[in-house]
Coordinates of C-alpha atoms in Angstrom, one line a residue:
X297 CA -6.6 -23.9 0.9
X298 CA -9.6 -24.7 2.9
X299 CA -9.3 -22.2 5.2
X300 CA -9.0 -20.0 2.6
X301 CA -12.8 -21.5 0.8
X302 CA -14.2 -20.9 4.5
X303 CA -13.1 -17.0 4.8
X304 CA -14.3 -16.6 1.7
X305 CA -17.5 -18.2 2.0
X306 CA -17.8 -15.9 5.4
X307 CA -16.9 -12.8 3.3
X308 CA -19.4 -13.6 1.0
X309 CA -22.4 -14.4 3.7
X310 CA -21.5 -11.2 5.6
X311 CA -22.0 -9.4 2.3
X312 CA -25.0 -11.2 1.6
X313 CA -26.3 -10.0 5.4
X314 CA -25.2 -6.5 4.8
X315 CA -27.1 -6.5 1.2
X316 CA -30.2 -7.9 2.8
X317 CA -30.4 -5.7 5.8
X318 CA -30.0 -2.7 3.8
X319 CA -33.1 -4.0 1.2
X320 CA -35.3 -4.5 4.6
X321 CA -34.6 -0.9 6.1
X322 CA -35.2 0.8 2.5
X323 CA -37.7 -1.1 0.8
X324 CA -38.4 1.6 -1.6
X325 CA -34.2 1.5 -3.0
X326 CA -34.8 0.9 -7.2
X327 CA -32.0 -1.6 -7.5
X328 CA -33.3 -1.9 -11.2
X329 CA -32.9 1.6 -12.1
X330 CA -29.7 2.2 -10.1
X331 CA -27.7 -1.2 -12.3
X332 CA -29.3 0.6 -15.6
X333 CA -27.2 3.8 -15.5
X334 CA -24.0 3.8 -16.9
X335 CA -20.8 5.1 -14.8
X336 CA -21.1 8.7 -16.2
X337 CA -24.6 9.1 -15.1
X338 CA -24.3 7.3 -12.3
X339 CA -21.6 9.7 -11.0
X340 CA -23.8 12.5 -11.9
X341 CA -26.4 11.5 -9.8
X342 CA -24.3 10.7 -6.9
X343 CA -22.7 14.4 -6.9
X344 CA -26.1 16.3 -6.9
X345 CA -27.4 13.7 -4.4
X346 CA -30.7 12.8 -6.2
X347 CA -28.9 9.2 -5.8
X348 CA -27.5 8.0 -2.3
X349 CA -23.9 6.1 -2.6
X350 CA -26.1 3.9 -0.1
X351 CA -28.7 2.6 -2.8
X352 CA -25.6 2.5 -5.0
X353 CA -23.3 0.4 -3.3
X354 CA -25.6 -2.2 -1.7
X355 CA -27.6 -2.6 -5.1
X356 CA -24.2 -3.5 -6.6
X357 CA -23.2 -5.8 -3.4
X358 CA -27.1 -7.4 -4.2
X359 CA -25.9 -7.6 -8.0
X360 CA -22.6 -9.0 -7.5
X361 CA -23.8 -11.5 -4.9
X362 CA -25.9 -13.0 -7.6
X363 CA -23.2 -13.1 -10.4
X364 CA -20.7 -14.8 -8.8
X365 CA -23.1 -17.4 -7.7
X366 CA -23.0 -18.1 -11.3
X367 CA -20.1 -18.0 -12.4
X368 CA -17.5 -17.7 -9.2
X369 CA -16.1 -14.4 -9.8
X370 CA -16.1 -13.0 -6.3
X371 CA -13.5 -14.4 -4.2
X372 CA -13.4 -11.7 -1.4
X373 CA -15.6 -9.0 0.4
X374 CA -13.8 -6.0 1.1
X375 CA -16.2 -4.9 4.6
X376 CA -14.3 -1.7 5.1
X377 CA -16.4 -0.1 2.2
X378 CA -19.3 -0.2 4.8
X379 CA -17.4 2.4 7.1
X380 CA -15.8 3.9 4.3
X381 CA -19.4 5.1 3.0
X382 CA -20.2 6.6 6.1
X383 CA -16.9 8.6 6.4
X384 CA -17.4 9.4 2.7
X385 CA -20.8 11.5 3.9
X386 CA -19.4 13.6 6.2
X387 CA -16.6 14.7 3.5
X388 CA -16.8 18.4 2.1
X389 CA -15.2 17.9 -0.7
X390 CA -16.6 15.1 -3.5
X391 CA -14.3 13.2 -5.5
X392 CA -14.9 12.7 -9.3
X393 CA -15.6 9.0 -8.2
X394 CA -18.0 9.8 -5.0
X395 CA -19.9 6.8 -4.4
X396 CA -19.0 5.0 -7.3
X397 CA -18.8 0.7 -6.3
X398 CA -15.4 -0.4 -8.0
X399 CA -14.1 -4.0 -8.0
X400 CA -10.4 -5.1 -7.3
X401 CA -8.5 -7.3 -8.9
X402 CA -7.2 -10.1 -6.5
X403 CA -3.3 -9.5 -6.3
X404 CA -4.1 -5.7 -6.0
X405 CA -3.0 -5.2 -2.1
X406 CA -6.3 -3.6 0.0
X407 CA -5.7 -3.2 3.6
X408 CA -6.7 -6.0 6.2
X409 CA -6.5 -8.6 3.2
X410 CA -5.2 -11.1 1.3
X411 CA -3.9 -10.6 -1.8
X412 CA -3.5 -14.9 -3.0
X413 CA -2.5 -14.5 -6.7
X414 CA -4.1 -17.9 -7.0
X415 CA -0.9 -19.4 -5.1
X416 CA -1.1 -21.5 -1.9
X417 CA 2.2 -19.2 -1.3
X418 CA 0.3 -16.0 -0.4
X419 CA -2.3 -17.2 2.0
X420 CA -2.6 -16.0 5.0
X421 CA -0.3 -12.9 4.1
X422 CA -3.1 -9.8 5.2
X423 CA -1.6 -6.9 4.0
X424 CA -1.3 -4.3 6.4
X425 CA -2.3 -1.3 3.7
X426 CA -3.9 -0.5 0.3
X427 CA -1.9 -0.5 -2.5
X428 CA -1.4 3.2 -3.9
X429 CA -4.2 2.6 -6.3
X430 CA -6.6 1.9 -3.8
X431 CA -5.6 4.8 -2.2
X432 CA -5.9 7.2 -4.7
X433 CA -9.5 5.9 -5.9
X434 CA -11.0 5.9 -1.7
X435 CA -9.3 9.7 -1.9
X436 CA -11.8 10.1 -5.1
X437 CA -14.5 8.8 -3.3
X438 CA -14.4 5.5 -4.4
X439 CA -15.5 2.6 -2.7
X440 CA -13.9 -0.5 -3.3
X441 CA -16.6 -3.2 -2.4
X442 CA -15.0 -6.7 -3.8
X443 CA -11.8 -8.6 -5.0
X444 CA -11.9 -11.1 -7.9
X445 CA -10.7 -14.2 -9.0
X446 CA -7.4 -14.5 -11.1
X447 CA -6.1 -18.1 -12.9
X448 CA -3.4 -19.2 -10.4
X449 CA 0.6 -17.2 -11.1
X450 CA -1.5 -14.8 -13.6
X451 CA 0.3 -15.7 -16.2
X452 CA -2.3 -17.5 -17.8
X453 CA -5.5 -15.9 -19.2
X454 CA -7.8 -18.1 -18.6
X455 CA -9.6 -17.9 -15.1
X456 CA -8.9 -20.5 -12.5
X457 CA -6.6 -21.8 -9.5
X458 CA -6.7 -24.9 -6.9
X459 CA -8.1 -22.5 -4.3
X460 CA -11.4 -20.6 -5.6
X461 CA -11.9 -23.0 -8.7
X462 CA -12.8 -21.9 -12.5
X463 CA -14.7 -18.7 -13.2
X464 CA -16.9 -18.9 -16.1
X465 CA -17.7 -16.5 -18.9
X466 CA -21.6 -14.8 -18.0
X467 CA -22.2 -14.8 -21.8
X468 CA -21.8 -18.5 -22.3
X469 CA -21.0 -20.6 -19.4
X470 CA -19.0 -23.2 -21.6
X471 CA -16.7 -20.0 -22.3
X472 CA -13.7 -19.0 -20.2
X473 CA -13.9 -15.2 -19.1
X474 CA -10.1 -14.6 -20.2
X475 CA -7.6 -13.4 -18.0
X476 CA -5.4 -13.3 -15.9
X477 CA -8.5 -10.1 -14.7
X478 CA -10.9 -13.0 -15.6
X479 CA -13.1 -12.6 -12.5
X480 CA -13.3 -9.0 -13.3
X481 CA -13.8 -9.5 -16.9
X482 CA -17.1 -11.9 -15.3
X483 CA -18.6 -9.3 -12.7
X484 CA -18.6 -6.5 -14.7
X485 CA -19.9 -8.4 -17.8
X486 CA -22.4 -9.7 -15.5
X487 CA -23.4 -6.3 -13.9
X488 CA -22.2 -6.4 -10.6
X489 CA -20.0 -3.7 -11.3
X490 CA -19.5 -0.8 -13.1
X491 CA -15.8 -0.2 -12.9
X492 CA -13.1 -2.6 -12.5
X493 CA -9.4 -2.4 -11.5
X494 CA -6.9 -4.9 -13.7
X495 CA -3.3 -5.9 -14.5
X496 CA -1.7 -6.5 -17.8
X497 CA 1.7 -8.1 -18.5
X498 CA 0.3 -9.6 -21.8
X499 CA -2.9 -9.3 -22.3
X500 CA -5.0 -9.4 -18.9
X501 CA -6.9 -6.1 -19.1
X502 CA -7.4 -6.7 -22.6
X503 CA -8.2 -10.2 -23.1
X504 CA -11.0 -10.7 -20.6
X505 CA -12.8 -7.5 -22.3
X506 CA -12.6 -8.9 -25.5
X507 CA -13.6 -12.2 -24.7
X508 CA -16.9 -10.3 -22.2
X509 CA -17.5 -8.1 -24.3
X510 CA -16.0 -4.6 -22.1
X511 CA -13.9 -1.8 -22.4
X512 CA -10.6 -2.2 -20.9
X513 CA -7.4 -0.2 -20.9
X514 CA -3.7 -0.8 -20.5
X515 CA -1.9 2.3 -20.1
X516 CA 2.2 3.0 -20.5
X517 CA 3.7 0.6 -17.7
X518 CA 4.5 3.7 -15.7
X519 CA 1.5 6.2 -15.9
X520 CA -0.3 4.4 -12.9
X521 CA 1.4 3.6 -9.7
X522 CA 2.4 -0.3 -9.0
X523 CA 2.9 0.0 -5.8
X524 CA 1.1 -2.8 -3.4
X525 CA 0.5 -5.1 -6.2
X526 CA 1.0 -9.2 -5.2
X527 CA 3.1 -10.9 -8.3
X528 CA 5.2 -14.7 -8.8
X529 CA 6.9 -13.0 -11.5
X530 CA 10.2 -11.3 -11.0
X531 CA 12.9 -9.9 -13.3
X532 CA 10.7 -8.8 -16.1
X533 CA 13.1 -6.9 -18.2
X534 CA 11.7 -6.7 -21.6
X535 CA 8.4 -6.9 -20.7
X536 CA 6.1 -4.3 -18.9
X537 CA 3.0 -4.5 -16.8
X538 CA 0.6 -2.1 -15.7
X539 CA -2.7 -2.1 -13.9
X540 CA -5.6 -0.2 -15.9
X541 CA -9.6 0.2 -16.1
X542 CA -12.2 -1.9 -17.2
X543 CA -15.9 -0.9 -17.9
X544 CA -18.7 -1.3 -19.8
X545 CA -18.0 1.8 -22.6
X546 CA -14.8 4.3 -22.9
X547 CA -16.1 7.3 -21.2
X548 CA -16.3 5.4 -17.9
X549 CA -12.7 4.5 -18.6
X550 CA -11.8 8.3 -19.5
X551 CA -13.5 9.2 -16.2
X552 CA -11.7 6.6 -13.8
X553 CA -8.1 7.7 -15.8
X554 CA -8.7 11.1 -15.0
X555 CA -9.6 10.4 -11.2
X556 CA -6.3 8.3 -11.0
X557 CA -4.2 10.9 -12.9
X558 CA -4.1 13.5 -9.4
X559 CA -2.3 14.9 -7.5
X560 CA -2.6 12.2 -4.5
X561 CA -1.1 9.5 -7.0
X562 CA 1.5 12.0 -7.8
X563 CA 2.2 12.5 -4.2
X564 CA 2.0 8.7 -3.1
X565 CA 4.4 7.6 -5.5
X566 CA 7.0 9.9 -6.8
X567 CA 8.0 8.0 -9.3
X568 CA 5.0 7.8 -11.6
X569 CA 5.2 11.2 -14.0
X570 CA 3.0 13.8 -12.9
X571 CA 1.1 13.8 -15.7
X572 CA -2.4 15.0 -15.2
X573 CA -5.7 13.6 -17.8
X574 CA -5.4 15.9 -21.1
X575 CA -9.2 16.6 -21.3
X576 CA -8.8 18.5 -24.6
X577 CA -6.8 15.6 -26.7
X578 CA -9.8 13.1 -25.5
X579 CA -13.0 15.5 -26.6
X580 CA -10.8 16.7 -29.5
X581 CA -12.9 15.5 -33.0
X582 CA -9.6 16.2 -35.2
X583 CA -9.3 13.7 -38.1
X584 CA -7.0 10.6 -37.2
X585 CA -4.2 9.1 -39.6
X586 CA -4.7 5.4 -38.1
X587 CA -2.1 2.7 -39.4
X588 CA -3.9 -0.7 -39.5
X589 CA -3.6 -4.8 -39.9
X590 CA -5.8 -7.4 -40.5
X591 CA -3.2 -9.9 -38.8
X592 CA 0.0 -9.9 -37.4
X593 CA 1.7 -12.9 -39.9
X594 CA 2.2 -14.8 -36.8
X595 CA -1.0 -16.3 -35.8
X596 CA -3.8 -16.2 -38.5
X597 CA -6.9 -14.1 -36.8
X598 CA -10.2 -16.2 -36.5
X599 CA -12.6 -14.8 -38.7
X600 CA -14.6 -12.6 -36.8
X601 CA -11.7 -10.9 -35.8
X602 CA -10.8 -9.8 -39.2
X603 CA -14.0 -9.3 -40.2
X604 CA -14.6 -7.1 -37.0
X605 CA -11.1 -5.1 -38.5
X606 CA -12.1 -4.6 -41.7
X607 CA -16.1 -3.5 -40.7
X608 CA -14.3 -0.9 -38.3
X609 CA -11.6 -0.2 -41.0
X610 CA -14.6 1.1 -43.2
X611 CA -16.2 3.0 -41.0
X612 CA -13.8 5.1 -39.5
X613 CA -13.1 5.8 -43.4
X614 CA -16.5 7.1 -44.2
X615 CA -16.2 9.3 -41.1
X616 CA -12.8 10.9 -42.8
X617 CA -10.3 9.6 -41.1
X618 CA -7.0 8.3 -43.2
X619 CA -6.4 4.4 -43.1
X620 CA -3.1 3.2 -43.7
X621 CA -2.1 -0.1 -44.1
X622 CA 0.9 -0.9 -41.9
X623 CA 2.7 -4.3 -40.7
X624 CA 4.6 -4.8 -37.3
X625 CA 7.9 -6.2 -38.3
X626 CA 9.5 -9.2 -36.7
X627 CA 6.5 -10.2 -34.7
X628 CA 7.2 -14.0 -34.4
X629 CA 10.9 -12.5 -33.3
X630 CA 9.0 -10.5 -30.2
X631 CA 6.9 -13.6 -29.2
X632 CA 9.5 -16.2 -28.9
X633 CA 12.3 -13.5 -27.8
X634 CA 11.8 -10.5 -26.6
X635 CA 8.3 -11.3 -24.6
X636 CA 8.2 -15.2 -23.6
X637 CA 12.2 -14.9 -22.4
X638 CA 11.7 -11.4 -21.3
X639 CA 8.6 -11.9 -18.6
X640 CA 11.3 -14.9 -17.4
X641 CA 14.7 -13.3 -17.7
X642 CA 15.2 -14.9 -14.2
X643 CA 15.1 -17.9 -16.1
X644 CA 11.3 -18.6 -14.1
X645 CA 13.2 -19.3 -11.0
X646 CA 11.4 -17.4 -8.8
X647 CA 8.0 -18.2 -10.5
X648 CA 9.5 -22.2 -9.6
X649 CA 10.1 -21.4 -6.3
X650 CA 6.7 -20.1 -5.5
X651 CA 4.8 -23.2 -6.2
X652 CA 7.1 -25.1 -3.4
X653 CA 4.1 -26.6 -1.3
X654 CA 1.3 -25.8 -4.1
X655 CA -0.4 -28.4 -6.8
X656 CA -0.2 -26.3 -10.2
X657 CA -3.5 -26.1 -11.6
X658 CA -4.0 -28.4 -14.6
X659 CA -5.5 -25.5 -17.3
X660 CA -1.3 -24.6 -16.4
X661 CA 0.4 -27.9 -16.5
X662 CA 1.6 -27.8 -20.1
X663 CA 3.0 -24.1 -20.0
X664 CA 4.2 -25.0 -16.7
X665 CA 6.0 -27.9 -17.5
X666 CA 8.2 -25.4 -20.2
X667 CA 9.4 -23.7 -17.4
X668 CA 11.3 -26.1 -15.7
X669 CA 13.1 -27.4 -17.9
X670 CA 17.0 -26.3 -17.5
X671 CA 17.7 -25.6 -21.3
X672 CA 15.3 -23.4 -21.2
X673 CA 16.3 -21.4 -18.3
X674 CA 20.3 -21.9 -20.1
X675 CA 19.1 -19.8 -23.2
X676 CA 17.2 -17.0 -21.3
X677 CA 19.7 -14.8 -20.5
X678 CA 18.0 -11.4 -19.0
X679 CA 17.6 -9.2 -22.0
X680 CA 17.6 -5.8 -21.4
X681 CA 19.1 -4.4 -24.9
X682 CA 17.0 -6.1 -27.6
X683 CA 13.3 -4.8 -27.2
X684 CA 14.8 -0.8 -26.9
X685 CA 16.1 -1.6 -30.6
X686 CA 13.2 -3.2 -31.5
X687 CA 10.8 -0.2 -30.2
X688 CA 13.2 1.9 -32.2
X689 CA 12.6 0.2 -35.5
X690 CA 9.0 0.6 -34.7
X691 CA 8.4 4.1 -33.6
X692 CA 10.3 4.5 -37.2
X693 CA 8.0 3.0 -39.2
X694 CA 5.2 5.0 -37.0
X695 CA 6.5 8.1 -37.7
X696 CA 7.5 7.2 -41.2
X697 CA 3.9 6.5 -41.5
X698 CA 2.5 9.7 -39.8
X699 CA 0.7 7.8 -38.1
X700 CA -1.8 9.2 -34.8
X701 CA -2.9 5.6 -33.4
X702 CA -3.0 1.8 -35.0
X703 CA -6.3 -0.7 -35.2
X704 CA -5.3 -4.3 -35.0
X705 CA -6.6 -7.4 -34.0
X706 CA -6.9 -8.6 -30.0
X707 CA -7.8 -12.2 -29.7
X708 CA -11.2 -13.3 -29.6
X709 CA -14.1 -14.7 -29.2
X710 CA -14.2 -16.4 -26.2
X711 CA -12.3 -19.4 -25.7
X712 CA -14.1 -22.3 -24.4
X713 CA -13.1 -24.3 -21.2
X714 CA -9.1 -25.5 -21.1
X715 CA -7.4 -24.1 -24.2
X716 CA -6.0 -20.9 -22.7
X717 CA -3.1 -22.8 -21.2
X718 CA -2.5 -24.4 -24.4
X719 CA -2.4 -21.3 -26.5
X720 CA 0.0 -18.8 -25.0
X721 CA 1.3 -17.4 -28.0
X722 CA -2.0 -16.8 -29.5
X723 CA -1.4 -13.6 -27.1
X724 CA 0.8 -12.3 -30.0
X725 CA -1.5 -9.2 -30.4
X726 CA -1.6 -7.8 -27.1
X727 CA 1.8 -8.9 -26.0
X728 CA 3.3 -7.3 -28.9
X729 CA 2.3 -3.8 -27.0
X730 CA 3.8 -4.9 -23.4
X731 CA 6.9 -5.3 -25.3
X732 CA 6.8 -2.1 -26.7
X733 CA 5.2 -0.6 -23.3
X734 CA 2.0 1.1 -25.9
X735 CA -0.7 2.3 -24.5
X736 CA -3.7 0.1 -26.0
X737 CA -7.4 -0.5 -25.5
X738 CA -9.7 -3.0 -26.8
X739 CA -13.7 -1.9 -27.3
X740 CA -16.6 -4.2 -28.8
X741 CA -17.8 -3.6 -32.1
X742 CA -19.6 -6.6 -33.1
X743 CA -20.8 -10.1 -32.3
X744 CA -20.2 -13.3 -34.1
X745 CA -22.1 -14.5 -36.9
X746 CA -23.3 -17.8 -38.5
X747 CA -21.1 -16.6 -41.6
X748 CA -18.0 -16.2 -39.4
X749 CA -18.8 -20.1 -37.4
X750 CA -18.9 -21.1 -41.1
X751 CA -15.8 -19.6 -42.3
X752 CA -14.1 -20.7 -39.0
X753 CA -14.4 -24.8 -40.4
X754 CA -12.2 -23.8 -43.4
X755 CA -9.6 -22.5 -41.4
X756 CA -6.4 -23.1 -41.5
X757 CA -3.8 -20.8 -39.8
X758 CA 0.0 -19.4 -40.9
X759 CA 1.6 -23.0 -40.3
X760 CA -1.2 -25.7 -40.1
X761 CA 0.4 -26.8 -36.6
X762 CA -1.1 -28.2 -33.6
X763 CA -1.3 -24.2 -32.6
X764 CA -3.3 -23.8 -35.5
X765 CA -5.7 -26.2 -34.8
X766 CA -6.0 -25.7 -31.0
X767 CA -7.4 -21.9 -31.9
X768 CA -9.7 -23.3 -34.3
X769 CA -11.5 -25.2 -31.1
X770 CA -10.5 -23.0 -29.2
X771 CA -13.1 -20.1 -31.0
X772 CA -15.9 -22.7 -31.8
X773 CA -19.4 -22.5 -30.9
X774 CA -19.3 -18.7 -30.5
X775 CA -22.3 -17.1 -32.3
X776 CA -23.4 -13.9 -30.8
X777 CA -20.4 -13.5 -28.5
X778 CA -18.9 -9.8 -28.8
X779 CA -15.9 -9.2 -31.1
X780 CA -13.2 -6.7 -30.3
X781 CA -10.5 -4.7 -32.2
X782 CA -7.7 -3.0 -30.5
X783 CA -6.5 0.5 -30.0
X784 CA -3.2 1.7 -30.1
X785 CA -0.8 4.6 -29.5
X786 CA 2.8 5.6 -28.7
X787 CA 3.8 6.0 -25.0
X788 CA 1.5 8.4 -22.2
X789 CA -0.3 9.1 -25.2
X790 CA -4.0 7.0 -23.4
X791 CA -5.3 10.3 -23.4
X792 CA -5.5 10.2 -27.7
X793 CA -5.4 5.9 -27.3
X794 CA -9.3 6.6 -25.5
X795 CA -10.1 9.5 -28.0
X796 CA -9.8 6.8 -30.9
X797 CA -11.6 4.2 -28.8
X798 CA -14.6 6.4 -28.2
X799 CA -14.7 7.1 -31.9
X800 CA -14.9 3.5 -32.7
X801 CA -17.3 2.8 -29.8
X802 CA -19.3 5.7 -31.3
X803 CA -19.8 4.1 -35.0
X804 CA -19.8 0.7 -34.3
X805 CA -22.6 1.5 -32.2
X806 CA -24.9 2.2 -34.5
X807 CA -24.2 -1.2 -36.8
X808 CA -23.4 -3.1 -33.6
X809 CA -27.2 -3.6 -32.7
X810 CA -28.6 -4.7 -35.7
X811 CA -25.7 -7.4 -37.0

């Protein structure tokens, strides 16, 4: 574990070096300017050359440098991107993402490091080459500059782990970032970068944007290649991940989906569909039938998040879109089976075995402690038949619905410090859609108010457990910290799930300001 502190406290001065150098050589570099544009323009610029991917990339290092010093986000440099730069020059041909500064996830495999997945376990494993991903995004030009910090096993979503420590949320420092993509939820929310790669197996792209106020999407489990990804978790039967995009608004995510979505990927790893981006269902302006809830009947939304639901709710209804009101079924039946035994239909052996020689971290302990226990592992019995009846009975009620995409809930705000660990299944909103292997988004659309910290001491939840009352601290002391809703549609449709999300980015934009 030390040794692992001191490289990356190396990384992280030979970053600083290479930032500072560059500043000395060109003293004239607008750092300010560069950090203002957003993706789309910033990849304009790059492509007509009126920006060089040199200003870019070491105004981000600069920018990054200073976040994590705040709130310990960074937990590796990745000094390739140096080389990689000047190879990029002498290229003919410019990839949609030429000279754009992206941040990796930590247990996302890039060549000549370590991928630690918070676990004493993985140290000292350098991985010999990028994970497809990373290869796909260097062949668009991309350079990947950084690696970020994850909550040790990444099943957890908050953000720490015995090795790098606790990241902490750039909006509010007594705030955790969400996770398990927590230290990219931090950097980009900080502004030290403008395009982030994460993982989601029930929640972690999706949490940590709604808690730092970011766009972030999970696609279907098998639209974006897996392949060189770092995980404790095997035997997930019922239960999908996926690595997806996280930025600061939806067309950056739109633009970084249709990079990915190539030919390279396609050739890389055979078995992802070759489906390319679907350009015309995303600009389409067609009017949307869009089921919604206010809450899924298993934990009782705080009340910005409802608030936040029904705001949206009107607005897309003014814009002439048709809202229908529509109810998963079973959900308490998905979180206790089909997700919580299905991510550990080994039973959590493996997971076990992985901490041989580690300390678990203590923001862990208590869901930790569940998973040793023999009874448990008794009654989990790999389920592989349940969640394809369950997506069955769900896609009916879609379809019965005529419905395009859904609007729901995704947890939020911000959780302070500690409760993460003691509130998995307040991760019933997003889980729901690994279950069901949806493609879903979350995007800001508000802040909290004074009205919604008031409401907050009257409430109560479904049951009046300890559950209950954990999420009630858990959300306190939140005023003016974003709110999120959450976008859904059936599978390999993120083309249409991005489409929705840009139309709610679009009119909560205008009332978002001023609340």
């Amino acid at each position: 574990m030390e040794e692992a502190r001191r490289t990356r406290d190396l990384a992280l001065q030979r970053m600083e070096k290479a930032a500072h150098r560059f500043k000395q050589e060109n003293p004239g570099t607008q750092a300010e300017h560069v950090l203002s544009l957003t993706m789309v323009e910033l990849a304009e610029k790059l492509k007509e050359g009126s920006l060089s991917p040199e200003s870019v990339l070491y105004s981000y290092m600069g920018k990054a440098l200073e976040v994590t010093q705040e709130v310990n986000c960074v937990v590796d440099f990745i000094h390739g991107c140096e080389d990689q730069l000047q190879k990029l020059k002498k290229q003919k041909e410019k990839g949609l993402l030429y000279g754009i500064p992206i941040s990796i996830k930590d247990h996302i495999n890039c060549k000549g490091h370590v991928s630690s997945a918070g676990m004493v376990k993985f140290l000292g494993q350098v991985k010999e080459e990028d994970s497809v991903i990373v290869q796909v995004l260097k062949s668009q030009g991309a350079v990947p500059f950084v690696k970020t910090n994850i909550p040790q096993t990444m099943i957890n979503y908050d953000c720490s782990n015995l090795i790098f420590g606790q990241t902490l949320n750039p909006l509010n420092h007594q705030k955790s970032p969400g996770g398990s993509s927590g230290g990219e939820g931090a950097l980009i929310a900080g502004g030290g970068s403008i395009l982030g790669i994460g993982s989601d197996v029930g929640g972690s792209i999706r949490l940590p944007s709604s808690f730092c106020g970011l766009c972030g999407l999970k696609p279907t489990g098998n639209r974006i290649s897996k392949l060189g990804v770092v995980s404790p978790i095997i035997g997930m039967k019922s239960v999908t991940g996926t690595l997806g995009p996280m930025a600061r608004d939806v067309d950056s995510l739109a633009l970084c989906m249709k990079a990915l979505l190539c030919e390279e990927m396609f050739r890389l790893d055979p078995t992802v569909p070759p489906l390319p981006f679907d350009e015309e269902v995303y600009t389409s302006s067609k009017p949307l039938r869009i089921g919604y809830y206010e809450g899924d009947g298993y934990f009782q939304p705080s009340p910005s998040m409802k608030r936040a639901i029904q705001q949206t709710r009107k607005l897309l209804q003014d814009a002439g879109h048709t809202l229908v009101p529509f109810a998963p079924p079973k959900i308490d039946y998905v979180v206790d089976e089909l997700f919580t035994r299905g991510i550990f239909s080994d039973g959590a052996a493996h997971l076990v075995d992985c901490f041989k020689g580690d300390i678990v971290d203590p923001n862990l302990k208590s869901q930790f402690n569940t998973y040793r226990l023999p009874t448990l592992v008794k009654r989990i019995l790999a389920i592989i038949l349940k969640p394809i009846v369950y997506c069955t009975e769900f896609i009916a009620k879609w379809r019965k619905l005529r419905l395009d995409v859904i609007l729901c809930p995704v947890l939020g705000p911000a959780f302070n410090h500690g409760y993460a660990g003691k509130l998995f299944a307040a991760t019933s909103y997003t889980n729901l859609y690994n279950v069901l292997n949806f493609p879903a988004g979350v995007v800001p659309v508000s802040t909290v108010t004074r009205a919604d910290e008031e409401e907050l001491k009257h409430y109560r939840g479904h049951y009046g457990d300890p559950w209950d009352k954990r999420l009630k601290e858990a959300v306190e002391g939140a005023v003016g910290l974003p709110v999120a809703v959450q976008c859904v549609a059936l599978p390999w449709q993120e083309e249409l799930c991005l489409r929705f999300m840009k139309e709610v980015e679009t009119l909560t934009h205008g009332t978002k300001r001023n609340v």
